[in-house]
XYZ file of C-alpha atoms in Angstrom:
464
model
C -0.034 0.164 0.313
C 1.429 3.349 -0.939
C 0.923 5.976 1.777
C 1.148 9.611 2.059
C 4.736 10.883 1.915
C 6.006 14.335 3.079
C 8.960 16.418 2.692
C 10.296 19.433 3.543
C 13.870 21.060 2.347
C 14.472 24.731 2.509
C 17.720 26.821 1.088
C 17.838 29.548 -0.844
C 19.741 29.699 -4.832
C 19.405 33.248 -6.396
C 16.721 32.833 -9.754
C 16.781 33.036 -13.719
C 15.410 36.111 -14.945
C 11.700 34.637 -16.892
C 12.077 35.864 -20.707
C 9.964 38.751 -22.694
C 8.648 39.790 -25.946
C 9.486 35.393 -27.085
C 7.670 36.492 -30.989
C 10.293 39.464 -31.247
C 13.089 37.233 -31.348
C 11.811 34.179 -33.378
C 13.200 34.111 -36.334
C 12.597 33.568 -39.703
C 13.158 29.525 -40.742
C 12.265 26.867 -38.008
C 15.102 25.581 -35.796
C 15.697 22.204 -35.741
C 13.670 20.408 -33.736
C 16.054 18.607 -31.095
C 14.235 15.634 -28.421
C 14.212 13.482 -26.531
C 12.193 10.781 -28.849
C 11.488 10.333 -32.562
C 10.290 13.749 -33.570
C 9.340 14.631 -37.354
C 11.286 18.243 -38.710
C 8.238 19.684 -39.724
C 8.189 22.489 -42.216
C 6.197 25.499 -43.297
C 3.523 24.101 -46.030
C 3.751 25.740 -49.577
C 1.550 27.534 -51.478
C 0.143 28.391 -55.346
C 0.982 31.982 -56.196
C -2.273 32.456 -56.804
C -3.859 35.777 -54.170
C -7.522 37.348 -54.025
C -6.854 40.391 -51.638
C -10.966 40.360 -49.703
C -12.540 44.461 -50.067
C -15.882 43.578 -48.936
C -16.523 40.929 -45.522
C -18.797 38.416 -47.503
C -15.187 38.006 -50.073
C -13.803 36.206 -47.474
C -14.855 32.612 -48.548
C -16.172 32.891 -51.759
C -12.745 34.183 -51.988
C -11.316 31.079 -50.280
C -13.857 28.151 -52.084
C -12.869 29.732 -55.693
C -8.733 29.355 -54.648
C -9.752 26.357 -53.102
C -11.090 25.213 -57.283
C -8.464 26.763 -58.313
C -5.891 23.892 -57.016
C -5.288 27.030 -54.006
C -3.699 30.376 -52.970
C -3.528 32.753 -50.037
C -6.618 34.790 -49.674
C -5.647 38.889 -48.064
C -7.190 40.151 -44.850
C -6.325 44.150 -45.553
C -5.831 46.089 -42.306
C -9.220 47.259 -41.617
C -12.163 46.017 -39.273
C -13.688 42.907 -40.856
C -17.024 41.317 -39.742
C -17.837 37.156 -40.603
C -19.275 34.676 -38.875
C -17.558 30.835 -39.529
C -14.743 30.247 -42.073
C -14.226 27.105 -43.955
C -10.248 26.512 -44.370
C -9.363 23.934 -47.833
C -6.959 21.419 -48.783
C -3.880 24.629 -49.743
C -5.214 28.005 -48.604
C -3.681 30.333 -46.723
C -5.669 33.135 -44.779
C -3.136 36.254 -44.189
C -3.917 38.869 -41.663
C -1.620 41.753 -42.362
C -0.796 43.894 -39.912
C -4.009 45.904 -39.084
C -6.149 43.983 -40.167
C -8.928 43.495 -37.230
C -11.462 40.079 -37.952
C -14.725 39.853 -35.604
C -16.187 37.990 -35.392
C -20.406 37.334 -35.096
C -21.821 36.305 -31.713
C -24.954 35.016 -33.777
C -25.920 31.322 -34.302
C -27.027 30.975 -37.322
C -23.285 32.638 -38.710
C -22.027 28.951 -37.188
C -24.447 26.852 -38.339
C -25.348 24.259 -40.040
C -23.824 21.858 -37.186
C -20.460 20.337 -38.493
C -18.522 17.924 -36.813
C -16.222 18.897 -34.007
C -15.530 17.835 -30.533
C -16.119 19.430 -27.398
C -14.020 18.457 -24.004
C -12.688 15.238 -25.283
C -16.387 13.785 -26.291
C -17.207 14.253 -30.756
C -20.198 15.624 -31.091
C -21.824 18.065 -34.384
C -22.258 21.299 -33.167
C -20.824 25.477 -34.175
C -16.894 23.956 -34.619
C -14.543 27.070 -35.275
C -14.599 30.362 -35.828
C -11.854 29.046 -38.261
C -12.581 25.459 -39.285
C -11.432 22.757 -41.289
C -12.403 19.637 -41.534
C -9.772 17.043 -43.735
C -7.497 19.678 -45.534
C -4.314 19.480 -45.734
C -1.754 22.668 -46.316
C -3.770 25.321 -44.680
C -2.289 28.760 -42.636
C -3.165 30.929 -40.577
C -0.959 33.994 -40.564
C 0.126 38.101 -40.203
C -0.306 40.511 -37.434
C -3.409 40.814 -36.744
C -5.839 40.226 -35.179
C -8.793 37.707 -33.855
C -11.025 39.202 -32.163
C -13.985 37.546 -30.757
C -17.376 38.414 -30.025
C -18.712 40.746 -26.768
C -20.069 38.788 -23.884
C -23.563 39.354 -24.460
C -23.863 37.560 -27.150
C -26.564 35.057 -28.312
C -23.857 32.286 -27.940
C -23.155 32.172 -24.798
C -26.336 32.876 -23.496
C -28.119 29.146 -24.922
C -24.715 27.249 -24.050
C -24.295 24.323 -22.565
C -22.235 25.368 -19.057
C -20.024 22.037 -20.242
C -20.492 18.268 -21.708
C -21.933 15.560 -19.150
C -19.774 12.256 -19.008
C -24.222 10.883 -19.965
C -24.077 12.366 -23.462
C -20.801 9.552 -24.386
C -24.310 7.117 -24.014
C -25.946 8.756 -27.302
C -25.405 8.300 -30.518
C -23.096 10.056 -32.865
C -25.809 10.909 -34.701
C -28.152 12.493 -31.820
C -24.968 14.966 -30.361
C -25.743 17.738 -31.899
C -26.106 20.362 -29.927
C -26.672 23.739 -32.367
C -29.136 25.288 -29.397
C -32.266 23.360 -31.486
C -33.401 20.931 -29.512
C -35.142 20.536 -25.888
C -32.520 20.002 -22.864
C -35.133 16.741 -22.465
C -33.597 15.743 -25.790
C -30.080 15.278 -24.128
C -31.549 13.984 -21.352
C -31.554 16.562 -19.022
C -34.933 18.406 -16.678
C -35.263 21.924 -18.377
C -32.406 25.119 -16.570
C -34.458 26.554 -13.249
C -36.413 29.183 -13.503
C -35.954 29.854 -17.067
C -37.938 29.006 -20.048
C -37.210 26.171 -22.482
C -36.581 29.051 -25.097
C -35.062 32.288 -25.189
C -36.019 35.438 -26.486
C -34.474 35.105 -29.601
C -36.597 31.001 -29.952
C -33.073 28.591 -29.362
C -33.498 26.644 -26.153
C -31.396 27.380 -23.231
C -28.230 24.991 -22.559
C -28.447 23.087 -25.667
C -25.067 24.977 -27.259
C -21.596 23.558 -27.164
C -19.919 26.798 -28.794
C -17.463 27.195 -31.010
C -13.713 27.287 -30.342
C -11.503 30.228 -32.164
C -9.754 27.815 -34.121
C -10.501 24.061 -34.883
C -9.177 22.097 -37.016
C -9.905 18.722 -37.576
C -9.062 16.187 -40.004
C -6.263 17.981 -41.348
C -2.175 17.399 -42.477
C 0.021 19.821 -42.478
C -1.023 23.001 -40.320
C 0.645 26.396 -39.381
C -0.953 29.295 -37.505
C 1.688 32.032 -37.179
C 2.056 36.007 -36.424
C -1.209 36.317 -35.514
C -2.994 37.549 -32.427
C -6.410 35.733 -30.730
C -8.300 38.735 -28.532
C -11.392 38.413 -26.259
C -11.951 34.668 -26.489
C -15.542 33.551 -25.809
C -14.227 29.334 -24.970
C -11.311 27.770 -26.108
C -9.242 28.693 -28.077
C -6.307 27.215 -30.705
C -8.043 23.491 -30.271
C -6.150 21.084 -33.187
C -8.142 17.911 -33.199
C -7.195 14.591 -35.233
C -4.473 16.628 -37.082
C -1.556 15.506 -38.090
C 2.067 17.792 -38.689
C 1.069 21.279 -36.529
C 3.992 24.512 -36.207
C 2.486 27.277 -34.635
C 4.980 29.939 -34.233
C 4.461 34.008 -32.843
C 1.344 34.112 -31.499
C -0.337 35.267 -29.490
C -3.844 34.299 -27.290
C -4.727 37.468 -24.884
C -8.683 35.783 -22.824
C -7.286 36.892 -19.469
C -9.991 37.070 -16.436
C -12.394 35.368 -19.472
C -13.883 32.157 -17.674
C -13.248 28.518 -20.417
C -10.007 30.465 -22.602
C -7.468 27.981 -22.705
C -4.384 29.051 -25.110
C -4.079 25.846 -27.280
C -5.482 23.154 -26.892
C -3.459 19.589 -28.608
C -5.978 17.197 -28.678
C -6.060 13.898 -30.150
C -2.882 15.231 -32.683
C 0.562 14.015 -32.847
C 3.327 15.745 -34.365
C 3.239 19.957 -32.888
C 5.548 21.832 -33.024
C 4.721 25.250 -30.616
C 6.796 28.058 -30.141
C 8.376 32.350 -29.706
C 3.778 32.219 -28.785
C 2.320 34.092 -25.974
C -0.501 32.785 -24.200
C -2.615 35.542 -21.287
C -5.084 33.568 -20.764
C -8.089 32.596 -18.431
C -7.707 28.687 -18.201
C -5.216 26.310 -18.702
C -3.215 27.816 -21.058
C -0.688 25.158 -23.304
C -2.902 22.122 -22.339
C -2.896 18.533 -23.517
C -5.401 16.023 -24.134
C -6.589 12.823 -26.324
C -10.192 12.276 -25.192
C -12.685 11.405 -22.794
C -13.739 8.168 -21.065
C -14.719 5.506 -23.166
C -15.701 7.655 -25.714
C -11.997 8.344 -25.938
C -10.602 5.395 -25.240
C -12.477 4.152 -28.690
C -11.594 6.689 -31.009
C -7.894 5.566 -29.569
C -6.136 8.528 -31.204
C -3.320 9.989 -28.297
C -1.721 13.339 -28.379
C 2.037 12.455 -28.709
C 5.170 14.100 -30.565
C 5.075 17.407 -29.514
C 7.333 19.876 -28.439
C 6.804 23.017 -26.793
C 9.999 26.051 -26.791
C 11.010 29.262 -26.559
C 7.177 30.556 -25.274
C 6.162 32.345 -22.624
C 2.749 31.431 -19.748
C 1.254 34.665 -18.259
C -1.474 33.955 -16.448
C -3.888 31.351 -15.833
C -5.092 27.836 -14.528
C -2.382 25.597 -15.033
C 1.225 27.175 -17.817
C 1.414 23.667 -18.987
C -1.381 21.360 -18.297
C -2.053 17.619 -19.813
C -5.228 16.235 -19.111
C -8.123 15.746 -17.775
C -9.287 14.223 -20.929
C -6.621 11.747 -21.111
C -8.466 8.615 -22.521
C -6.247 7.806 -25.663
C -3.079 8.695 -23.947
C -0.621 11.537 -24.362
C 2.826 10.623 -24.560
C 6.195 12.499 -26.423
C 5.820 15.263 -24.996
C 9.653 17.550 -24.898
C 8.963 21.719 -23.632
C 11.781 23.984 -22.599
C 13.040 27.229 -22.629
C 9.356 28.339 -21.460
C 8.630 31.040 -19.598
C 5.749 30.311 -16.850
C 4.291 33.225 -14.642
C 1.405 33.655 -12.150
C -0.588 30.751 -12.544
C -2.221 28.881 -10.496
C -0.364 25.837 -11.199
C 3.000 25.740 -12.976
C 2.803 22.156 -14.409
C -0.450 20.783 -13.608
C -1.423 16.605 -14.601
C -4.488 16.081 -14.217
C -7.217 12.756 -15.161
C -10.233 11.187 -13.196
C -10.950 7.571 -12.715
C -13.689 7.399 -15.523
C -11.438 9.344 -17.785
C -9.216 6.835 -19.091
C -5.488 6.711 -20.826
C -2.644 9.289 -19.070
C 0.494 9.791 -19.926
C 4.117 9.282 -20.362
C 7.314 9.667 -21.515
C 6.907 13.590 -20.287
C 9.955 16.047 -20.759
C 10.387 19.430 -19.264
C 14.148 20.803 -18.747
C 14.795 24.821 -17.639
C 11.237 26.064 -17.515
C 11.540 29.128 -15.427
C 8.438 29.884 -13.018
C 7.082 33.138 -11.557
C 5.318 32.491 -8.613
C 2.513 30.060 -9.215
C 0.066 31.762 -7.326
C -0.428 27.584 -5.713
C 2.049 25.225 -6.430
C 4.659 24.880 -8.838
C 3.462 21.172 -9.734
C 1.005 18.817 -9.331
C -0.556 15.689 -9.838
C -4.688 14.887 -9.216
C -5.800 11.791 -9.948
C -8.975 11.625 -7.927
C -10.865 15.106 -8.910
C -14.085 16.113 -7.076
C -17.698 14.370 -6.568
C -19.242 17.304 -7.704
C -18.048 16.399 -11.228
C -17.252 11.952 -10.664
C -19.410 11.382 -7.868
C -17.700 8.150 -5.461
C -15.189 7.876 -8.226
C -13.099 10.570 -5.965
C -12.894 8.562 -3.017
C -9.526 7.453 -2.215
C -10.337 3.238 -2.607
C -13.324 3.279 -4.460
C -13.318 0.101 -6.483
C -16.301 0.822 -9.299
C -14.528 2.168 -12.219
C -13.770 0.315 -15.287
C -10.729 -0.707 -15.396
C -9.990 -0.077 -18.883
C -10.905 3.746 -17.621
C -8.080 3.371 -15.266
C -5.774 6.564 -15.570
C -1.909 6.351 -15.483
C 1.753 8.614 -14.816
C 4.624 8.024 -15.393
C 7.792 8.027 -16.851
C 8.052 11.700 -16.326
C 11.248 14.007 -16.227
C 11.842 17.385 -14.996
C 15.135 18.711 -15.007
C 16.924 22.353 -14.224
C 13.503 23.982 -13.272
C 13.799 26.964 -11.472
C 10.297 28.752 -9.508
C 10.678 31.987 -7.960
C 8.316 31.905 -5.265
C 5.412 28.799 -4.260
C 3.591 28.044 -0.946
C 4.288 24.697 -2.301
C 6.686 22.998 -4.981
C 4.743 19.934 -5.926
C 1.879 17.910 -4.824
C 1.257 14.695 -6.510
C -1.744 12.828 -5.145
C -2.112 9.179 -7.172
C -4.441 6.634 -7.302
C -3.637 3.120 -4.837
C -4.342 1.072 -7.936
C -2.531 3.364 -10.349
C 0.185 5.081 -8.613
C 2.604 8.077 -10.150
C 5.537 6.296 -11.191
C 8.780 7.148 -12.286
C 9.140 10.577 -11.851
C 12.542 12.533 -11.982
C 13.821 15.982 -10.687
C 17.122 17.664 -11.595
C 18.959 20.166 -10.435
C 15.651 21.511 -8.961
C 16.048 25.629 -7.476
C 13.229 26.324 -5.259
C 14.528 29.147 -3.002
C 10.652 29.318 -0.674
C 9.468 26.302 -0.892
C 11.090 22.642 -0.958
C 7.468 21.162 0.294
C 7.014 17.786 -1.797
C 3.316 15.683 -0.493
C 2.989 12.404 -2.035
C 0.362 10.297 -2.790
C -0.252 6.705 -3.760
C 2.786 7.651 -5.696
C 5.649 5.816 -6.364
C 9.286 6.636 -7.642
C 10.194 9.682 -6.990
C 14.033 10.955 -6.822
C 14.905 14.466 -6.348
C 18.261 16.298 -6.308
C 18.208 20.120 -5.708
C 19.978 23.119 -6.537
C 23.885 23.472 -4.762
């Protein structure tokens, strides 16, 4: 039986300074990718020389469709303010948002219909999808120094959105999982919302819409996102799902203070490079996911081969978060030369008994944390009874063994933490302890507290 262990060591060491303006230091060419696992050298997608410059907002999708039929090209959004609904990228299309251009997205439900295949919080559904969406495309890009601007907070999209996808939705056949605000809550087995009529003033059913993410390609290959700024998001920002060969460079996300606004979620995707990117979020910053529960387990699409380097996580729930949707597994991750400022947790591993999967072969080198508010590094595999009921009890045995998650083979080196209430806490499961974790050359002058519950081999060396 693994018991609860508390380790307390105190000493003082000099600190490293946090980096600033990472995008300004970004070289034009992508530097060689090095990782402690086999990782391909990703290349920017290339596009035909055809070009179309937008003159009216309604021309954006028309130009994309026309160039796609011709074999591809670049659609340019010039300086100015432009209003649009969902944009559907096609193969061999580059969307260029020039400096001084602001692409403002509608907050009306009709502008994101019909419903499309997407994933929401780890569950496959049909819904609005994404503000910039693609499905099954190859060689796509969104580049430039312009801004993508989310709808205002009082928009119709938020008025009828669901608070989250319950686990019970996985019991509904995929064809019936249409969350576009057109069905009553009873259609999904939920009671009507207390204190509200079934429909709002716009005739839509309350609580039956899943929000669109900001940039959400599905089933795509060879993706480039470079230079642009995402601001004021109403939900998760950058979310490639079931994708391969992803490059995210010099991107800025500005969504601090707005709930449920993850920065980047790499979800059931492989071969991703994220560099010279700054995230300031209302929820997790850099996030790795792989589906939820039986839905994700049967899909069997892991997230693997991810390199995150030369980046800055300013504020958020987790600077880097693994989970909580981990069903198909998250493996082969290398994060290095990254600054994490004032997140609740610097690096956060979270999953639950019914979520399944887990994470392994995860490497973190040269990470500089500035005042993580709760603790620098945190594993939580039990969760809360609010969300998983009795499965949050430590010795509960009701979970399907196929959905018992794991965390193992995780390595930290050259980590600096300037100030924190607690250095690390690891809460595993009695039937699935957290295993094979190493800390090497760790500097945490303000606190060396480490609390372990249901953990196997942990080793640590503090910086001399």
